[in-house]
Amino acid sequence: MRTGYYDCHLHSQMSFDSHLTMNRIAEIAYDLDFSGITYTDHVDFDYPGLGDKVFDIEEYYKNLKRVQEKFAGKLEILGGVEIGMQPHLADRNWAFVEKMKPDFIIGSVHSCQRCDIYDGSFTAGKNQLQAYTAYLEEILTNIKAHTYFHVLGHLDMILRVADYPCRSFEASECKLLVQDILWELISTGRGIEVNSSGWRYGLNGPHPSFKIIKRYHDMGGTIITCGSDAHRTYSVGEDLKEAYQLVKEAGFKEMSLFVGGKEEKIVL
Ligand SMILES: [Zn+2]
Ligand SMILES: [Zn+2]
């Protein structure tokens, strides 16, 4: 039976936007007394303005094997991926994960309507409701088309990166779309991740918000993972314990861990 803390969203040097070695991440997690970690390096095909941001699978596994051997019996180390979803990429992404066969797959949305969400090009010219509903509608389209992933990454990320006054999906149009997204995930045997980076960037909570985590639980959702989304040394495992606490408060008795593509449970 697994217990303790597992950080299941971590970016190593295999991600285009991180310089952390897999070894350094493992050292930090071990020092924090965690039970395990899962690397989830970026795979983003056709990223707006950047093109394909993808790592070499062979090199990934070479690095992973080395660190798994070094920490054997001390820290459980798994190899995953965070794959960027866009409606036209379902086949390409599927072919990649089919070839890689990672332990764990986070499906994330980093762009919308073929525009980057982070640099403001997606929200330009849209009011708050237009941007939030378009974002949630595209997530729904994506999760219907991209059937291979295990958990949806940072569901309400746009609340942090867009510059609108309301940082919640409490408007009724948004609430209904979030509910549709959660139903689609639950009915197809997939889950959500709780991403503790929200705290790091001043959101006063994780992605998604406690309200959404609780709603997912109350609708019957059982598949849930936690991760810090670290790209720097100081962020590895940051606020992970707080995220675990919120998951418990939402009513969950177990956390999910993916090993060889299969869900296992961590007792909370
Ligand atoms: Zn992400
Ligand atoms: Zn990430």
JSON list of N, CA and C and ligand atoms in Angstrom, two decimals, residues 9-11 17 40 42 82 106 108 110 154 193 195 229-231, ligand 2:
[
{"chain": "A", "resi": 9, "resn": "HIS", "atom": "N", "xyz": [3.88, 16.20, -11.12]},
{"chain": "A", "resi": 9, "resn": "HIS", "atom": "CA", "xyz": [3.96, 17.16, -12.23]},
{"chain": "A", "resi": 9, "resn": "HIS", "atom": "C", "xyz": [5.28, 17.90, -12.11]},
{"chain": "A", "resi": 10, "resn": "LEU", "atom": "N", "xyz": [6.28, 17.44, -12.85]},
{"chain": "A", "resi": 10, "resn": "LEU", "atom": "CA", "xyz": [7.64, 17.97, -12.72]},
{"chain": "A", "resi": 10, "resn": "LEU", "atom": "C", "xyz": [8.31, 18.06, -14.10]},
{"chain": "A", "resi": 11, "resn": "HIS", "atom": "N", "xyz": [8.99, 19.17, -14.33]},
{"chain": "A", "resi": 11, "resn": "HIS", "atom": "CA", "xyz": [9.66, 19.37, -15.62]},
{"chain": "A", "resi": 11, "resn": "HIS", "atom": "C", "xyz": [11.18, 19.30, -15.48]},
{"chain": "A", "resi": 17, "resn": "ASP", "atom": "N", "xyz": [11.48, 24.29, -21.51]},
{"chain": "A", "resi": 17, "resn": "ASP", "atom": "CA", "xyz": [11.51, 25.47, -20.64]},
{"chain": "A", "resi": 17, "resn": "ASP", "atom": "C", "xyz": [12.02, 25.17, -19.24]},
{"chain": "A", "resi": 40, "resn": "THR", "atom": "N", "xyz": [6.99, 14.87, -15.77]},
{"chain": "A", "resi": 40, "resn": "THR", "atom": "CA", "xyz": [5.96, 15.05, -16.80]},
{"chain": "A", "resi": 40, "resn": "THR", "atom": "C", "xyz": [6.47, 16.12, -17.77]},
{"chain": "A", "resi": 42, "resn": "HIS", "atom": "N", "xyz": [7.30, 18.30, -21.15]},
{"chain": "A", "resi": 42, "resn": "HIS", "atom": "CA", "xyz": [6.42, 18.86, -22.19]},
{"chain": "A", "resi": 42, "resn": "HIS", "atom": "C", "xyz": [6.55, 18.15, -23.53]},
{"chain": "A", "resi": 82, "resn": "GLU", "atom": "N", "xyz": [3.58, 15.66, -20.12]},
{"chain": "A", "resi": 82, "resn": "GLU", "atom": "CA", "xyz": [2.48, 16.62, -20.16]},
{"chain": "A", "resi": 82, "resn": "GLU", "atom": "C", "xyz": [2.32, 17.02, -21.61]},
{"chain": "A", "resi": 106, "resn": "ILE", "atom": "N", "xyz": [-0.50, 13.60, -18.62]},
{"chain": "A", "resi": 106, "resn": "ILE", "atom": "CA", "xyz": [-1.35, 14.76, -18.31]},
{"chain": "A", "resi": 106, "resn": "ILE", "atom": "C", "xyz": [-1.70, 15.41, -19.65]},
{"chain": "A", "resi": 108, "resn": "SER", "atom": "N", "xyz": [-2.94, 18.74, -21.28]},
{"chain": "A", "resi": 108, "resn": "SER", "atom": "CA", "xyz": [-3.08, 20.15, -20.87]},
{"chain": "A", "resi": 108, "resn": "SER", "atom": "C", "xyz": [-3.40, 21.05, -22.05]},
{"chain": "A", "resi": 110, "resn": "HIS", "atom": "N", "xyz": [-2.50, 24.71, -23.36]},
{"chain": "A", "resi": 110, "resn": "HIS", "atom": "CA", "xyz": [-1.60, 25.86, -23.23]},
{"chain": "A", "resi": 110, "resn": "HIS", "atom": "C", "xyz": [-1.90, 26.93, -24.27]},
{"chain": "A", "resi": 154, "resn": "HIS", "atom": "N", "xyz": [-4.12, 21.32, -14.92]},
{"chain": "A", "resi": 154, "resn": "HIS", "atom": "CA", "xyz": [-4.47, 22.68, -14.48]},
{"chain": "A", "resi": 154, "resn": "HIS", "atom": "C", "xyz": [-5.71, 23.28, -15.17]},
{"chain": "A", "resi": 193, "resn": "GLU", "atom": "N", "xyz": [-5.98, 16.83, -12.33]},
{"chain": "A", "resi": 193, "resn": "GLU", "atom": "CA", "xyz": [-4.83, 17.01, -11.45]},
{"chain": "A", "resi": 193, "resn": "GLU", "atom": "C", "xyz": [-5.06, 18.26, -10.61]},
{"chain": "A", "resi": 195, "resn": "ASN", "atom": "N", "xyz": [-2.89, 21.17, -9.25]},
{"chain": "A", "resi": 195, "resn": "ASN", "atom": "CA", "xyz": [-1.60, 21.74, -9.58]},
{"chain": "A", "resi": 195, "resn": "ASN", "atom": "C", "xyz": [-1.30, 22.87, -8.60]},
{"chain": "A", "resi": 229, "resn": "ASP", "atom": "N", "xyz": [4.30, 21.20, -10.63]},
{"chain": "A", "resi": 229, "resn": "ASP", "atom": "CA", "xyz": [4.58, 21.83, -11.93]},
{"chain": "A", "resi": 229, "resn": "ASP", "atom": "C", "xyz": [5.89, 22.60, -11.89]},
{"chain": "A", "resi": 230, "resn": "ALA", "atom": "N", "xyz": [6.87, 22.07, -11.17]},
{"chain": "A", "resi": 230, "resn": "ALA", "atom": "CA", "xyz": [8.15, 22.77, -10.98]},
{"chain": "A", "resi": 230, "resn": "ALA", "atom": "C", "xyz": [8.98, 22.77, -12.26]},
{"chain": "A", "resi": 231, "resn": "HIS", "atom": "N", "xyz": [9.56, 23.95, -12.54]},
{"chain": "A", "resi": 231, "resn": "HIS", "atom": "CA", "xyz": [10.55, 24.11, -13.61]},
{"chain": "A", "resi": 231, "resn": "HIS", "atom": "C", "xyz": [11.87, 24.61, -13.02]},
{"chain": "B", "resi": 2, "resn": "ZN", "atom": "ZN", "xyz": [3.66, 21.59, -16.49]}
]
